[in-house]
PDB file of C-alpha atoms and ligand atoms in Angstrom:
ATOM      1  CA  UNK A   1     162.710 172.622 108.958  1.00 69.00           C
ATOM      2  CA  UNK A   2     164.476 173.632 105.949  1.00 81.00           C
ATOM      3  CA  UNK A   3     164.760 172.066 102.357  1.00 83.00           C
ATOM      4  CA  UNK A   4     167.707 173.237 100.557  1.00 90.00           C
ATOM      5  CA  UNK A   5     166.536 174.153  97.002  1.00 91.00           C
ATOM      6  CA  UNK A   6     167.643 171.182  95.413  1.00 92.00           C
ATOM      7  CA  UNK A   7     165.387 169.353  97.453  1.00 92.00           C
ATOM      8  CA  UNK A   8     162.391 171.191  96.881  1.00 93.00           C
ATOM      9  CA  UNK A   9     163.166 171.673  92.950  1.00 94.00           C
ATOM     10  CA  UNK A  10     162.942 167.468  93.026  1.00 94.00           C
ATOM     11  CA  UNK A  11     159.803 167.372  95.200  1.00 94.00           C
ATOM     12  CA  UNK A  12     157.995 169.608  93.022  1.00 95.00           C
ATOM     13  CA  UNK A  13     159.305 167.237  90.209  1.00 96.00           C
ATOM     14  CA  UNK A  14     158.067 164.230  91.611  1.00 95.00           C
ATOM     15  CA  UNK A  15     154.790 165.509  92.594  1.00 95.00           C
ATOM     16  CA  UNK A  16     154.650 166.905  88.812  1.00 96.00           C
ATOM     17  CA  UNK A  17     155.227 163.590  87.681  1.00 96.00           C
ATOM     18  CA  UNK A  18     152.502 162.001  89.889  1.00 96.00           C
ATOM     19  CA  UNK A  19     150.145 164.162  88.910  1.00 96.00           C
ATOM     20  CA  UNK A  20     150.498 163.715  85.134  1.00 95.00           C
ATOM     21  CA  UNK A  21     150.664 160.132  85.572  1.00 94.00           C
ATOM     22  CA  UNK A  22     146.987 160.089  87.670  1.00 94.00           C
ATOM     23  CA  UNK A  23     145.750 162.384  84.700  1.00 94.00           C
ATOM     24  CA  UNK A  24     146.596 160.095  81.719  1.00 92.00           C
ATOM     25  CA  UNK A  25     145.507 156.889  84.078  1.00 89.00           C
ATOM     26  CA  UNK A  26     142.082 158.718  84.505  1.00 89.00           C
ATOM     27  CA  UNK A  27     142.074 159.584  80.712  1.00 88.00           C
ATOM     28  CA  UNK A  28     142.334 156.546  79.542  1.00 84.00           C
ATOM     29  CA  UNK A  29     140.349 154.281  82.294  1.00 82.00           C
ATOM     30  CA  UNK A  30     137.440 156.583  82.926  1.00 82.00           C
ATOM     31  CA  UNK A  31     137.086 159.562  79.751  1.00 81.00           C
ATOM     32  CA  UNK A  32     138.376 156.284  77.289  1.00 79.00           C
ATOM     33  CA  UNK A  33     136.883 153.345  78.668  1.00 76.00           C
ATOM     34  CA  UNK A  34     140.063 151.320  78.317  1.00 74.00           C
ATOM     35  CA  UNK A  35     139.904 148.398  80.719  1.00 69.00           C
ATOM     36  CA  UNK A  36     141.651 145.242  80.321  1.00 64.00           C
ATOM     37  CA  UNK A  37     139.457 143.180  78.283  1.00 60.00           C
ATOM     38  CA  UNK A  38     139.456 139.772  80.550  1.00 55.00           C
ATOM     39  CA  UNK A  39     136.628 138.682  82.324  1.00 53.00           C
ATOM     40  CA  UNK A  40     133.885 140.581  80.544  1.00 66.00           C
ATOM     41  CA  UNK A  41     131.373 137.228  80.063  1.00 81.00           C
ATOM     42  CA  UNK A  42     130.203 135.401  83.060  1.00 87.00           C
ATOM     43  CA  UNK A  43     128.557 131.496  83.516  1.00 90.00           C
ATOM     44  CA  UNK A  44     127.444 129.215  86.276  1.00 91.00           C
ATOM     45  CA  UNK A  45     130.590 126.448  86.068  1.00 91.00           C
ATOM     46  CA  UNK A  46     128.156 124.229  87.285  1.00 93.00           C
ATOM     47  CA  UNK A  47     125.691 124.405  84.686  1.00 94.00           C
ATOM     48  CA  UNK A  48     128.395 125.144  81.298  1.00 93.00           C
ATOM     49  CA  UNK A  49     126.347 121.955  79.471  1.00 92.00           C
ATOM     50  CA  UNK A  50     123.132 123.816  79.851  1.00 93.00           C
ATOM     51  CA  UNK A  51     124.104 127.090  79.040  1.00 92.00           C
ATOM     52  CA  UNK A  52     124.138 128.332  75.321  1.00 92.00           C
ATOM     53  CA  UNK A  53     126.451 128.131  73.370  1.00 94.00           C
ATOM     54  CA  UNK A  54     128.287 125.827  75.452  1.00 95.00           C
ATOM     55  CA  UNK A  55     125.642 123.636  75.300  1.00 94.00           C
ATOM     56  CA  UNK A  56     126.640 122.604  72.282  1.00 95.00           C
ATOM     57  CA  UNK A  57     130.101 122.986  71.984  1.00 96.00           C
ATOM     58  CA  UNK A  58     131.514 123.364  67.844  1.00 96.00           C
ATOM     59  CA  UNK A  59     131.522 125.647  65.292  1.00 96.00           C
ATOM     60  CA  UNK A  60     128.938 128.603  64.549  1.00 96.00           C
ATOM     61  CA  UNK A  61     129.246 130.412  61.004  1.00 97.00           C
ATOM     62  CA  UNK A  62     128.948 134.186  61.215  1.00 96.00           C
ATOM     63  CA  UNK A  63     130.101 135.380  58.291  1.00 95.00           C
ATOM     64  CA  UNK A  64     131.774 134.672  55.102  1.00 95.00           C
ATOM     65  CA  UNK A  65     134.267 132.263  56.300  1.00 96.00           C
ATOM     66  CA  UNK A  66     134.063 133.643  59.893  1.00 97.00           C
ATOM     67  CA  UNK A  67     132.848 131.406  62.635  1.00 97.00           C
ATOM     68  CA  UNK A  68     132.239 131.355  66.582  1.00 97.00           C
ATOM     69  CA  UNK A  69     134.200 128.359  68.215  1.00 97.00           C
ATOM     70  CA  UNK A  70     132.488 127.651  71.394  1.00 97.00           C
ATOM     71  CA  UNK A  71     134.097 125.004  73.588  1.00 97.00           C
ATOM     72  CA  UNK A  72     134.762 124.029  76.840  1.00 97.00           C
ATOM     73  CA  UNK A  73     137.694 122.702  78.988  1.00 97.00           C
ATOM     74  CA  UNK A  74     137.514 120.035  81.605  1.00 97.00           C
ATOM     75  CA  UNK A  75     139.319 117.511  83.771  1.00 96.00           C
ATOM     76  CA  UNK A  76     140.651 116.180  81.338  1.00 96.00           C
ATOM     77  CA  UNK A  77     139.491 117.257  77.885  1.00 97.00           C
ATOM     78  CA  UNK A  78     137.923 119.832  75.247  1.00 98.00           C
ATOM     79  CA  UNK A  79     134.618 119.847  73.980  1.00 96.00           C
ATOM     80  CA  UNK A  80     134.802 118.782  71.239  1.00 97.00           C
ATOM     81  CA  UNK A  81     137.604 116.580  70.653  1.00 96.00           C
ATOM     82  CA  UNK A  82     137.727 116.903  67.202  1.00 97.00           C
ATOM     83  CA  UNK A  83     137.119 119.955  64.919  1.00 97.00           C
ATOM     84  CA  UNK A  84     137.551 120.534  61.121  1.00 97.00           C
ATOM     85  CA  UNK A  85     137.820 124.138  59.895  1.00 97.00           C
ATOM     86  CA  UNK A  86     137.894 125.570  56.538  1.00 97.00           C
ATOM     87  CA  UNK A  87     141.222 126.598  55.497  1.00 97.00           C
ATOM     88  CA  UNK A  88     141.168 130.557  55.395  1.00 97.00           C
ATOM     89  CA  UNK A  89     138.589 130.940  58.228  1.00 97.00           C
ATOM     90  CA  UNK A  90     138.536 133.295  60.882  1.00 97.00           C
ATOM     91  CA  UNK A  91     137.835 132.061  63.752  1.00 97.00           C
ATOM     92  CA  UNK A  92     136.516 133.640  67.131  1.00 96.00           C
ATOM     93  CA  UNK A  93     137.031 131.095  70.104  1.00 97.00           C
ATOM     94  CA  UNK A  94     135.170 131.303  73.249  1.00 96.00           C
ATOM     95  CA  UNK A  95     136.074 128.641  76.088  1.00 97.00           C
ATOM     96  CA  UNK A  96     134.730 128.320  79.525  1.00 96.00           C
ATOM     97  CA  UNK A  97     135.707 125.393  81.827  1.00 97.00           C
ATOM     98  CA  UNK A  98     133.656 123.297  83.325  1.00 96.00           C
ATOM     99  CA  UNK A  99     135.558 122.855  86.793  1.00 96.00           C
ATOM    100  CA  UNK A 100     138.969 124.127  87.548  1.00 96.00           C
ATOM    101  CA  UNK A 101     141.777 126.225  86.047  1.00 96.00           C
ATOM    102  CA  UNK A 102     143.392 124.983  82.455  1.00 97.00           C
ATOM    103  CA  UNK A 103     145.344 126.478  79.672  1.00 97.00           C
ATOM    104  CA  UNK A 104     144.469 126.494  75.579  1.00 98.00           C
ATOM    105  CA  UNK A 105     147.308 126.954  73.836  1.00 97.00           C
ATOM    106  CA  UNK A 106     147.808 125.888  70.122  1.00 97.00           C
ATOM    107  CA  UNK A 107     151.279 125.389  69.093  1.00 95.00           C
ATOM    108  CA  UNK A 108     152.596 127.330  66.181  1.00 92.00           C
ATOM    109  CA  UNK A 109     150.214 130.294  66.681  1.00 94.00           C
ATOM    110  CA  UNK A 110     149.419 133.261  69.266  1.00 92.00           C
ATOM    111  CA  UNK A 111     146.412 131.121  70.435  1.00 96.00           C
ATOM    112  CA  UNK A 112     147.373 131.089  74.323  1.00 96.00           C
ATOM    113  CA  UNK A 113     145.292 131.975  77.027  1.00 96.00           C
ATOM    114  CA  UNK A 114     144.025 130.549  80.491  1.00 96.00           C
ATOM    115  CA  UNK A 115     140.351 129.227  80.976  1.00 96.00           C
ATOM    116  CA  UNK A 116     138.622 129.803  84.490  1.00 94.00           C
ATOM    117  CA  UNK A 117     135.449 128.332  85.749  1.00 94.00           C
ATOM    118  CA  UNK A 118     133.098 131.261  85.415  1.00 91.00           C
ATOM    119  CA  UNK A 119     134.375 133.417  83.018  1.00 92.00           C
ATOM    120  CA  UNK A 120     134.470 132.852  79.082  1.00 94.00           C
ATOM    121  CA  UNK A 121     138.004 133.820  77.592  1.00 93.00           C
ATOM    122  CA  UNK A 122     138.052 134.688  73.952  1.00 94.00           C
ATOM    123  CA  UNK A 123     140.902 134.788  71.309  1.00 95.00           C
ATOM    124  CA  UNK A 124     140.727 135.282  67.477  1.00 96.00           C
ATOM    125  CA  UNK A 125     142.596 133.174  64.919  1.00 97.00           C
ATOM    126  CA  UNK A 126     142.577 133.015  61.129  1.00 97.00           C
ATOM    127  CA  UNK A 127     143.709 129.302  59.725  1.00 97.00           C
ATOM    128  CA  UNK A 128     145.901 130.492  56.546  1.00 96.00           C
ATOM    129  CA  UNK A 129     147.254 127.069  56.095  1.00 93.00           C
ATOM    130  CA  UNK A 130     145.638 123.838  55.950  1.00 96.00           C
ATOM    131  CA  UNK A 131     146.925 121.215  58.045  1.00 96.00           C
ATOM    132  CA  UNK A 132     146.770 119.652  61.772  1.00 97.00           C
ATOM    133  CA  UNK A 133     146.612 121.208  64.620  1.00 97.00           C
ATOM    134  CA  UNK A 134     146.432 120.478  68.183  1.00 97.00           C
ATOM    135  CA  UNK A 135     144.755 122.362  71.275  1.00 98.00           C
ATOM    136  CA  UNK A 136     146.959 121.880  74.384  1.00 97.00           C
ATOM    137  CA  UNK A 137     146.604 122.318  77.973  1.00 97.00           C
ATOM    138  CA  UNK A 138     149.770 124.438  79.532  1.00 95.00           C
ATOM    139  CA  UNK A 139     148.010 124.603  83.318  1.00 96.00           C
ATOM    140  CA  UNK A 140     148.790 122.031  85.497  1.00 96.00           C
ATOM    141  CA  UNK A 141     144.915 120.992  86.316  1.00 97.00           C
ATOM    142  CA  UNK A 142     145.577 117.306  87.664  1.00 95.00           C
ATOM    143  CA  UNK A 143     147.021 113.614  87.273  1.00 96.00           C
ATOM    144  CA  UNK A 144     145.659 113.411  83.251  1.00 96.00           C
ATOM    145  CA  UNK A 145     146.935 117.261  82.999  1.00 96.00           C
ATOM    146  CA  UNK A 146     149.162 116.026  80.121  1.00 95.00           C
ATOM    147  CA  UNK A 147     146.513 113.740  78.412  1.00 95.00           C
ATOM    148  CA  UNK A 148     144.230 116.984  78.026  1.00 97.00           C
ATOM    149  CA  UNK A 149     143.836 118.002  74.386  1.00 96.00           C
ATOM    150  CA  UNK A 150     141.620 118.351  71.278  1.00 97.00           C
ATOM    151  CA  UNK A 151     142.297 118.119  67.565  1.00 97.00           C
ATOM    152  CA  UNK A 152     142.024 120.750  64.716  1.00 97.00           C
ATOM    153  CA  UNK A 153     141.728 119.575  61.009  1.00 98.00           C
ATOM    154  CA  UNK A 154     142.582 122.928  58.766  1.00 97.00           C
ATOM    155  CA  UNK A 155     141.496 121.830  55.381  1.00 94.00           C
TER     156      UNK A 155
HETATM  157 CU1  LIG B 201     144.093 121.107  81.755  1.00 65.46          CU
HETATM  158 CU2  LIG B 201     146.566 121.050  82.392  1.00 65.46          CU
END
């Protein structure tokens, strides 16, 4: 088989690009330990109510106006359904589902994630403004999907 000179040049460029890509990927994933941040924490979805911290969902102070907010999602609501947050608080949401896949979004903020049974998903948000916020489900989960919400009051 005869390869034209330009074919050889382009083939070697392609080969080099592939090697460069694999080196970048390998260095990032294995040497620097960069992995997707999901699926890090697990919980048995049938035992959420007995598993700390989800046996007592709610706000836990962990620092100077910094809180963990442990929440459960279920058909068709969130626990707790009503949350009071001090103004300026940095809140680390940790959320898991007791049944099916749900959404967890707070319109007007960057908080927007999926909540899957068996997994704990997390997001951090600082509430700089006083006011009322809704946590809404944006993942269709059944007949009363549109009723699924929780209310946050920041003051
Ligand atoms: Cu939960 Cu839709």
